[in-house]
XYZ file of C-alpha atoms in Angstrom:
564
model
C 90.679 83.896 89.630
C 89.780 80.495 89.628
C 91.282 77.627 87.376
C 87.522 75.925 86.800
C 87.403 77.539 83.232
C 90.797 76.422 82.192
C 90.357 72.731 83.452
C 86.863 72.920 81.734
C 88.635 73.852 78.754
C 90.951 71.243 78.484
C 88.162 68.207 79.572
C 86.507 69.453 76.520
C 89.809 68.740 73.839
C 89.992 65.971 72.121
C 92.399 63.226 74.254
C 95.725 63.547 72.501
C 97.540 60.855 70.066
C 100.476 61.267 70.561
C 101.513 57.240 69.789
C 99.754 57.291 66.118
C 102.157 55.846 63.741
C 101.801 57.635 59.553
C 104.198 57.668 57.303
C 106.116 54.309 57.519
C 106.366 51.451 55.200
C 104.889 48.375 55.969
C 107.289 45.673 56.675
C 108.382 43.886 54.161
C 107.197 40.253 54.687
C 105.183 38.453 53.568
C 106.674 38.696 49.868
C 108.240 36.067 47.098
C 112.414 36.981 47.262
C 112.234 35.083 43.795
C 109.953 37.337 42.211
C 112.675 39.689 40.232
C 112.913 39.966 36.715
C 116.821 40.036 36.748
C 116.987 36.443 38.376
C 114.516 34.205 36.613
C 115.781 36.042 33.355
C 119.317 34.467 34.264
C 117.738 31.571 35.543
C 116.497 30.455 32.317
C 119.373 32.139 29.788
C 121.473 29.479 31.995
C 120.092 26.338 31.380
C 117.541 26.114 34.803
C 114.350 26.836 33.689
C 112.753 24.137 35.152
C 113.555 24.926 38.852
C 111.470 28.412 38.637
C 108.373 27.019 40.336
C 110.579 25.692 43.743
C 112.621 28.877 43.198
C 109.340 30.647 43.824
C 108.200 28.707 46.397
C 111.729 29.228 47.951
C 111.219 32.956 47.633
C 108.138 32.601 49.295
C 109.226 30.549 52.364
C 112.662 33.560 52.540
C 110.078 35.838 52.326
C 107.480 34.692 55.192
C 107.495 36.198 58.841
C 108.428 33.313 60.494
C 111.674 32.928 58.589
C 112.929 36.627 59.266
C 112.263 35.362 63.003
C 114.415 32.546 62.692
C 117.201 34.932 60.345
C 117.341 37.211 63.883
C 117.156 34.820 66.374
C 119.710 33.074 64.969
C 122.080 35.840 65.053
C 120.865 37.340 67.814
C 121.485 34.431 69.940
C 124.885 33.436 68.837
C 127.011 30.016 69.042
C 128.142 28.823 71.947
C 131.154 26.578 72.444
C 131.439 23.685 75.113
C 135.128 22.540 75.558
C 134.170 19.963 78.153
C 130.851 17.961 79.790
C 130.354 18.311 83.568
C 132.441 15.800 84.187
C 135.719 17.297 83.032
C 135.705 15.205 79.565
C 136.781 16.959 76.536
C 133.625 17.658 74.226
C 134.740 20.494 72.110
C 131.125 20.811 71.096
C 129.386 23.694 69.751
C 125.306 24.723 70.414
C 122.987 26.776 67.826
C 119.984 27.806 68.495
C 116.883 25.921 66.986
C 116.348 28.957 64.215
C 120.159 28.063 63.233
C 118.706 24.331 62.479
C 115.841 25.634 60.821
C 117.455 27.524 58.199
C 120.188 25.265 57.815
C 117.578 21.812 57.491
C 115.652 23.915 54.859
C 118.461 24.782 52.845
C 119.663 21.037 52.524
C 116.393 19.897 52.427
C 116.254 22.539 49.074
C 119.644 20.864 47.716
C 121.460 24.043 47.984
C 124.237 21.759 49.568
C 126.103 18.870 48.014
C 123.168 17.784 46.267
C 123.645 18.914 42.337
C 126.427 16.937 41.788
C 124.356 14.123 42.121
C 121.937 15.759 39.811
C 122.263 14.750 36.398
C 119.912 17.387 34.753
C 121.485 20.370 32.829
C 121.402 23.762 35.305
C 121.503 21.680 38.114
C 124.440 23.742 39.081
C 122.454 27.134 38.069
C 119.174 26.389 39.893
C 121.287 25.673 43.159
C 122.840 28.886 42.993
C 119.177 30.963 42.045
C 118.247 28.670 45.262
C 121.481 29.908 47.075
C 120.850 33.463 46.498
C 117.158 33.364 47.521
C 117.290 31.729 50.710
C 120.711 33.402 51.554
C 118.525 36.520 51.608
C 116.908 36.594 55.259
C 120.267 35.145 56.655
C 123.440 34.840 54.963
C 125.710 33.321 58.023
C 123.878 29.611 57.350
C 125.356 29.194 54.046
C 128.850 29.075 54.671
C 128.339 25.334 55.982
C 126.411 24.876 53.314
C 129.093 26.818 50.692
C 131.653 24.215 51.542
C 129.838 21.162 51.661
C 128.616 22.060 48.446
C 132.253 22.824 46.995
C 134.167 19.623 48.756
C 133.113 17.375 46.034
C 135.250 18.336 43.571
C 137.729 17.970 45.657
C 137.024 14.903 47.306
C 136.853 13.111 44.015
C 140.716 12.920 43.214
C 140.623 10.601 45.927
C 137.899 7.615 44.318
C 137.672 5.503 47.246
C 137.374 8.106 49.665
C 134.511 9.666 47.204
C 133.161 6.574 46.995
C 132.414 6.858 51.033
C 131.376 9.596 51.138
C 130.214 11.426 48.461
C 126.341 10.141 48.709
C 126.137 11.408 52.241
C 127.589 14.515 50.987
C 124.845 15.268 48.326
C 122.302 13.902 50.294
C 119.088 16.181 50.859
C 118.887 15.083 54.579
C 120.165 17.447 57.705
C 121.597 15.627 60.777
C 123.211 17.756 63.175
C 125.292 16.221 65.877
C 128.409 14.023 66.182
C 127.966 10.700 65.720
C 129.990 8.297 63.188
C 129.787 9.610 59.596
C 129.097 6.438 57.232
C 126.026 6.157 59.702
C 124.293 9.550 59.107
C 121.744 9.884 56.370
C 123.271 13.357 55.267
C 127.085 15.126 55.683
C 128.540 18.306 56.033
C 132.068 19.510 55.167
C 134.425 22.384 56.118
C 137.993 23.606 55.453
C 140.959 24.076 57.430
C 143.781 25.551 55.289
C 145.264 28.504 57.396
C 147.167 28.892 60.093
C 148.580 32.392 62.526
C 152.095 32.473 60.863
C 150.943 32.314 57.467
C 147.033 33.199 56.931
C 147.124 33.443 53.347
C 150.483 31.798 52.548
C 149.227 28.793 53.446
C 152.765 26.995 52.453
C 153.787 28.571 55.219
C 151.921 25.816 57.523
C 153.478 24.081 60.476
C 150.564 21.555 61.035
C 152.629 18.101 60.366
C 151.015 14.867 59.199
C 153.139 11.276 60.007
C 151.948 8.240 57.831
C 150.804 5.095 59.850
C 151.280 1.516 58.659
C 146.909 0.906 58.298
C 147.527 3.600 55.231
C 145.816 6.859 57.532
C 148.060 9.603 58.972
C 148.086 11.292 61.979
C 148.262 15.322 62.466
C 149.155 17.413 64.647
C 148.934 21.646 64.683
C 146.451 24.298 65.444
C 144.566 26.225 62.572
C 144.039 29.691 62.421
C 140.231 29.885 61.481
C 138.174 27.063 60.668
C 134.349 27.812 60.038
C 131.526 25.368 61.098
C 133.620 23.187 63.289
C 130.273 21.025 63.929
C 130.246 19.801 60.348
C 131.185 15.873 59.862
C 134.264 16.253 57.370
C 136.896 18.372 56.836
C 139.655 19.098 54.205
C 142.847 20.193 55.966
C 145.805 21.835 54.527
C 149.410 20.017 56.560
C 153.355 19.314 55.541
C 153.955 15.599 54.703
C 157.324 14.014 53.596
C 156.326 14.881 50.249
C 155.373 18.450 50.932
C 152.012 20.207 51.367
C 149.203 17.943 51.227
C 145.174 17.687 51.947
C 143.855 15.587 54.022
C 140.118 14.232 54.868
C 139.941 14.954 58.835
C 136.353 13.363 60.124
C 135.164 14.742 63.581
C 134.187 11.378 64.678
C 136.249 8.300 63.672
C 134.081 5.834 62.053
C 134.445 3.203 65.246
C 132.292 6.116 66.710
C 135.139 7.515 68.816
C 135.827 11.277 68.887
C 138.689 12.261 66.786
C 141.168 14.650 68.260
C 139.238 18.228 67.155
C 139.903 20.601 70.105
C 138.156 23.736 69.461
C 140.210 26.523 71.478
C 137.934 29.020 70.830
C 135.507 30.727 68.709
C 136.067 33.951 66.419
C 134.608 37.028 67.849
C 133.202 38.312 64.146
C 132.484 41.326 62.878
C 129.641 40.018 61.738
C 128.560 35.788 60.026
C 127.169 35.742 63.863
C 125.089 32.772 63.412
C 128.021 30.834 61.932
C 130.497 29.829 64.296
C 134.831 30.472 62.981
C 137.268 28.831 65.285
C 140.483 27.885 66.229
C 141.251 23.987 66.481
C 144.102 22.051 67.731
C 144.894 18.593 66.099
C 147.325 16.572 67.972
C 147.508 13.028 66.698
C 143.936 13.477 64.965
C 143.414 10.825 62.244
C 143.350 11.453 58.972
C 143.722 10.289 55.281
C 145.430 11.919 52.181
C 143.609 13.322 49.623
C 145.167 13.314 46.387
C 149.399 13.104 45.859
C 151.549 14.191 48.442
C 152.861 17.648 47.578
C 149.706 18.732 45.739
C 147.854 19.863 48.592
C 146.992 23.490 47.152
C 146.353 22.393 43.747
C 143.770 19.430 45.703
C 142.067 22.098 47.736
C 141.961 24.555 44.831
C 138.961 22.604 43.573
C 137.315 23.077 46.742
C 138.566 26.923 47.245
C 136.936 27.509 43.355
C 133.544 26.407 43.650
C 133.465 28.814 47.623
C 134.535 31.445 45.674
C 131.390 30.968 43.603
C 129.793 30.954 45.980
C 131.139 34.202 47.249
C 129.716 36.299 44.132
C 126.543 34.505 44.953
C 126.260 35.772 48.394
C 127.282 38.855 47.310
C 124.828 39.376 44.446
C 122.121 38.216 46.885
C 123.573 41.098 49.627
C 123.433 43.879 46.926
C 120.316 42.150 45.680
C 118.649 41.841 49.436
C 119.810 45.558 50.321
C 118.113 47.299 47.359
C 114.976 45.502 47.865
C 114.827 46.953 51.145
C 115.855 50.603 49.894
C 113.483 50.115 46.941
C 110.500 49.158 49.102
C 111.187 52.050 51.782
C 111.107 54.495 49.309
C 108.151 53.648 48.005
C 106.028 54.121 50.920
C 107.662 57.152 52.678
C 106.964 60.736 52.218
C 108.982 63.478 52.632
C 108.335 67.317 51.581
C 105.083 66.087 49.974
C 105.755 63.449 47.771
C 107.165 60.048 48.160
C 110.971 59.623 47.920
C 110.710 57.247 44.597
C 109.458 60.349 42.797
C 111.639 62.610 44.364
C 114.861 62.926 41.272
C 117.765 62.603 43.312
C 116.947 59.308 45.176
C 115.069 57.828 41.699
C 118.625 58.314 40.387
C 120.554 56.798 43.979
C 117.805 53.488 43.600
C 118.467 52.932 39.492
C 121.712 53.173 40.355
C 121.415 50.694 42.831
C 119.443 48.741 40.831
C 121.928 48.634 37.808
C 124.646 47.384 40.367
C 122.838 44.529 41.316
C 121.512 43.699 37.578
C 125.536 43.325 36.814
C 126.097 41.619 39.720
C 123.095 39.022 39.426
C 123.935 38.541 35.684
C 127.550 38.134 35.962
C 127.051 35.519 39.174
C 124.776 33.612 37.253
C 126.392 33.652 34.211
C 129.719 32.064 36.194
C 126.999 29.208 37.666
C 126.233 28.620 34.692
C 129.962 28.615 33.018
C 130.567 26.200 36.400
C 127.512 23.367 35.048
C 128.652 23.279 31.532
C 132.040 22.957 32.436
C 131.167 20.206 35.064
C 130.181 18.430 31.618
C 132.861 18.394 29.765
C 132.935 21.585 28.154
C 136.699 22.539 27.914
C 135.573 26.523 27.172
C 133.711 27.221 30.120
C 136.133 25.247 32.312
C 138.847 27.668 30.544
C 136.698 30.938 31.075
C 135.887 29.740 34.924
C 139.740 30.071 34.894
C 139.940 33.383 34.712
C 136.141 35.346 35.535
C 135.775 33.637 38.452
C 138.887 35.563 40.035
C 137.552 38.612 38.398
C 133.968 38.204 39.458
C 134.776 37.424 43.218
C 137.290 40.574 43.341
C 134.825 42.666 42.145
C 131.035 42.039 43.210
C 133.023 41.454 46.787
C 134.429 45.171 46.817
C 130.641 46.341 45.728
C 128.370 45.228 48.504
C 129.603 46.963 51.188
C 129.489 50.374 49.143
C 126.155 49.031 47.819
C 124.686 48.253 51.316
C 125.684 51.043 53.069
C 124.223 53.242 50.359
C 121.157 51.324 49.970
C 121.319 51.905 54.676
C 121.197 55.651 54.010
C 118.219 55.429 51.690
C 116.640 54.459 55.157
C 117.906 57.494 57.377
C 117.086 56.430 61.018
C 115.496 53.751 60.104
C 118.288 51.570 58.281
C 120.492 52.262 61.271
C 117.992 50.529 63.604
C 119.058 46.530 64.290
C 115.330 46.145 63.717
C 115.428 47.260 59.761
C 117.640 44.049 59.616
C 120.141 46.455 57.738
C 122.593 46.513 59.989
C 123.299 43.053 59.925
C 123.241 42.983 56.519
C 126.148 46.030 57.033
C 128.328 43.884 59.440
C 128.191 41.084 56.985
C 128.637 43.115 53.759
C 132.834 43.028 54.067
C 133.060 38.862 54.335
C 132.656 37.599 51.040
C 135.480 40.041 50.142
C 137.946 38.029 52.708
C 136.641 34.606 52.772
C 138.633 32.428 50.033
C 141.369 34.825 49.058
C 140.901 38.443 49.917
C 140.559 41.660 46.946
C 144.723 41.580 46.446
C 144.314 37.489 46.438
C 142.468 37.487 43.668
C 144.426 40.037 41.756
C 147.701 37.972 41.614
C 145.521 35.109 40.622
C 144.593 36.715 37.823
C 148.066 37.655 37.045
C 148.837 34.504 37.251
C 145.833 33.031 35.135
C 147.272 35.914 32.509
C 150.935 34.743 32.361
C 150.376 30.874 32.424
C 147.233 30.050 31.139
C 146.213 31.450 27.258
C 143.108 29.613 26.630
C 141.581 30.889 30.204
C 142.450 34.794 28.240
C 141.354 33.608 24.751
C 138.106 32.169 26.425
C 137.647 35.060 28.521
C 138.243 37.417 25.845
C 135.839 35.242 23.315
C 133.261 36.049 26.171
C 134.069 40.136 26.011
C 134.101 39.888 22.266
C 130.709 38.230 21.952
C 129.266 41.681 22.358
C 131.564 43.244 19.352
C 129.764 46.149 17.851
C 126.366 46.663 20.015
C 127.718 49.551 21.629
C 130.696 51.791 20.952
C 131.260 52.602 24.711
C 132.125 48.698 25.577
C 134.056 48.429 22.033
C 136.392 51.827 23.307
C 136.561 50.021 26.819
C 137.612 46.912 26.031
C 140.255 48.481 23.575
C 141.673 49.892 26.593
C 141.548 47.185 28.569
C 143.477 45.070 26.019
C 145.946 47.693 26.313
C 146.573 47.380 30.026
C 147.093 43.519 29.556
C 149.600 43.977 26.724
C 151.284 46.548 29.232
C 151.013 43.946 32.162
C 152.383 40.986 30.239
C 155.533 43.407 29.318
C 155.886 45.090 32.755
C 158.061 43.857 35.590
C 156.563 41.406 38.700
C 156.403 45.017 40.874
C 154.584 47.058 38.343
C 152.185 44.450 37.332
C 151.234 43.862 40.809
C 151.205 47.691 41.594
C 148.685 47.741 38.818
C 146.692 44.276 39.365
C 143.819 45.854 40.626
C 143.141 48.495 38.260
C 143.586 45.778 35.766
C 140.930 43.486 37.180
C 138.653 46.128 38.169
C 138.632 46.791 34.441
C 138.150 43.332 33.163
C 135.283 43.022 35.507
C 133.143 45.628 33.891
C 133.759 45.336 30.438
C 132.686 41.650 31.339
C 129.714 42.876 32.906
C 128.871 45.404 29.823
C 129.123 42.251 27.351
C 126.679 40.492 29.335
C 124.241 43.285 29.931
C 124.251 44.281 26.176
C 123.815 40.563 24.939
C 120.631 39.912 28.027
C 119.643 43.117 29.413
C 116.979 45.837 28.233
C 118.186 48.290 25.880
C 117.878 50.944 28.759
C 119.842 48.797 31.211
C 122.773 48.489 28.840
C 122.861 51.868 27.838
C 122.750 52.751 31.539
C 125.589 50.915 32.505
C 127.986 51.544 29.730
C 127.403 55.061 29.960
C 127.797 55.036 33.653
C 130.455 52.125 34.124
C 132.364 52.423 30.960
C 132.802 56.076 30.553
C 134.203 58.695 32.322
C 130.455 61.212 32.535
C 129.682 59.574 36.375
C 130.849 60.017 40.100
C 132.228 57.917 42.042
C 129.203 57.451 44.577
C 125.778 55.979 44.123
C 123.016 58.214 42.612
C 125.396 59.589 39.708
C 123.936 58.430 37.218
C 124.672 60.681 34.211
C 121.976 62.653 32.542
C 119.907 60.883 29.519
C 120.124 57.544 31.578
C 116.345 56.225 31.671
C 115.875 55.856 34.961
C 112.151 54.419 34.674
C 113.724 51.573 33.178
C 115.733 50.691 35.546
C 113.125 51.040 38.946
C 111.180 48.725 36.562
C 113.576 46.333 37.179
C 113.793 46.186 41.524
C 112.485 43.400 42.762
C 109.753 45.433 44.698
C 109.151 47.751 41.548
C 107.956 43.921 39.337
C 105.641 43.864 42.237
C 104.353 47.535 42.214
């Protein structure tokens, strides 16, 4: 027997396809990161209205191909630090690659830096942080330059004559990068260096030393323990003067154009903030000048360390925000057992509950945005409630995005663990906003403290909680409970009321969130999140959502469901 037949048989097949790609999304580019009901509601109930049009053409741009280029290549090719040129001199320089500059010229150019304090329009504060989320989307790691640039004002301005330097550059709308003598650049940016390897968080436990000098500036001289973006212009540094703990204003080059003393010993080997260099720099008779009394060089910084932690919900409202979209999106385009997963019950309920996470987390960041303009202007009740929601806010949306993320990861299978979904990255970052500026326990005993010392920060928090009185009887039973725990805190001793902190604030957070979702949100929304925040009828994982919840409502409200 011959094999003729067979080979005849098989010339006559069809050639197979074995390469033919069904049943995957399309990417998602191309898209407006602005376009969600849950932001440009906020963005108007705070006072910024007027910025929607650049919002959207922010989302846009965050959105486009191009810029998810730069958002990988920028990570993927990570910075690199030069201690010295080839000719043995000390450079302590550090190299991005051109996507790096991209994002971060953009996001100055956008004034999502220093630039709303020179902005004299009401919500300038709130439209920079709708800008901050949106373009903190494709890459996160870029905006912690631009977090503490943004927050250094404040501080800066309890010394006037240094401000008066300064403070133009500082809100300018114009990116320079490179070292060069700061009074002659057309734009600044400013860092922090507060901790150090003995202390970390105690940062009273500090070594660095500052000695006065006759000319009025002070020399330093210590090594700090992580410093991010040590190529921006200005820094605030945390060292021990004769008078005690003090800040001072450390410039990278002097403004003769000589190199100050800023050796970079190395760089951080992150988890993940790739694109954004952390590092280690030694000061040894680097020049400085005091900012604000001697001795007050926590309560000087403090203004600095507020505004970051703002910035810290932001980012991680725009990381829960960023990882449904992609969850949402996936699930609307794949099939599996013969429908698509959005109509499939169990992940509808895993995706509203998604969704309802990062409706509280949106609402409460931009309500503290806004609480941060008004109180810029004078108004003595939002400073007060800043006081004491801010701590609460960062503690909590911080310990949410990771859970948020990695649930949002699994909605993907296969595909969220691949680098390529851009959901891993989004993973590795997820934990930072939870250590940056005080970790989850930092936060607690600042609240504890906020409780014991400062009433009208409680009365204007409460006022805030209380605002909602009698729209639903789930928040009304919570926050009776949660009153209770503060009475018990203000009588327990300084062990049990730290043993309990975090319960405490983990309570305060969501009865904060319920009063703002019943006052702004849908009827549906509220409902859904008292009855699965506020009572005991859920689980403890995504996608328990308890029965009766209308989950419609809440897909409605994805950023990829407006656009379906």
């Amino acid at each position: 027997m011959t094999d003729t037949p067979m080979t005849g048989a098989l010339r006559s097949e069809p050639t197979a396809r074995t390469h033919e790609v069904t049943n995957q999304p399309p990417a998602l580019v191309g898209h407006d990161v602005a376009a969600d009901p849950v932001l440009l509601e906020g963005l108007h109930r705070e006072g910024a209205g007027w910025y929607e049009e650049d919002l959207h053409r922010v989302g846009r741009l965050a959105g486009s191909e191009e810029v998810q280029h730069w958002a990988d290549q920028a990570n993927r090719f990570e910075p690199e630090l030069r201690t010295h040129d080839r000719y043995g001199n000390r450079v302590d320089e550090v190299e991005f690659h051109p996507a790096y500059h991209r994002l971060m010229d953009i996001a100055v150019r956008e004034g999502l830096a220093g630039a709303p304090w020179a902005d004299t329009r009401p919500g300038a504060h709130v439209a920079r942080a709708a800008g901050f989320m949106v373009w903190s989307t494709p890459e996160p790691g870029h905006g912690c330059p631009i977090s503490m640039t943004y927050a250094v004002v404040p501080a800066l301005r309890t010394q006037p004559e240094l401000a008066a330097q300064y403070e133009p550059l500082l809100t300018s709308r114009v990116y320079r990068p490179g070292l060069s003598a700061p009074l002659g650049k057309p734009g600044l940016l400013a860092g922090m260096g507060m901790t150090e390897k003995q202390g970390g968080t105690d940062v009273r436990a500090n070594t660095t030393a500052a000695t006065e000098r006759p000319d009025g500036s002070w020399r330093l001289r210590g090594h700090k323990w992580f410093t991010s973006a040590p190529m921006n212009d200005l820094f605030l540094v945390l060292a021990q003067a004769p008078g005690g703990l003090s800040c001072f204003l450390v410039p990278r080059v002097l403004p003769d154009g000589s190199r100050n003393t800023f050796r970079i010993q190395r760089l951080k080997d992150k988890l993940g903030n790739r694109s954004n260099a952390s590092s280690e720099p030694e000061f040894d008779d680097t020049v400085a000048w005091l900012v604000g009394p001697q001795g007050q060089g926590v309560r000087t910084i403090i203004g600095m360390v507020a505004a970051t932690r703002l910035d810290c919900v932001l980012g991680s409202a725009s990381g829960i925000r960023a990882a449904l979209a992609q969850a949402d999106h996936h699930v609307r385009h794949r099939s599996v057992f013969g429908a698509k997963l959005i109509d499939q019950p169990l992940m509808r309920n895993v995706v509203a509950d998604l969704a309802l996470e990062s409706e509280a987390a949106t609402t409460l960041a931009l309500r503290l945005a806004g609480a941060t303009d008004r109180a810029q202007r004078g108004d003595a009740q939002e400073r007060a409630f800043l006081r004491l929601a801010t701590a609460v806010g960062k503690y909590w949306v911080c310990k949410r995005q990771p859970a948020a993320v990695a649930e949002a990861l699994e909605c993907l299978g296969g595909n969220g663990y691949d680098e390529a979904s851009g959901l891993p990255r989004l993973y590795r970052d997820a934990p930072l906003n939870g250590i940056w500026e005080g970790s989850g326990n930092v936060q607690a005993l600042d609240v504890l403290r906020a409780l014991g010392r400062e009433p009208e920060a409680v009365q204007a928090f409460a006022a805030e909680i209380d605002a909602a009185k009698g729209a639903d009887a789930r928040l009304d039973a919570a926050w009776e409970r949660v009153r209770g725990r503060l009475a018990r805190a203000a009588s327990a001793t300084p062990a049990d009321a730290q043993s309990g902190a975090r319960r405490l604030v983990e309570s305060l957070a969501l009865v904060l969130q319920g009063s703002l979702l019943v006052r702004h949100a849908p009827t549906a929304v509220a409902d859904a999140f008292c009855a699965a925040r506020l009572t005991d009828d859920h689980g403890l994982a995504f996608g328990t959502l308890p029965d009766g919840v209308a989950l419609e409502n809440l897909l409605a409200r994805t950023p990829q469901g407006l656009r379906d």
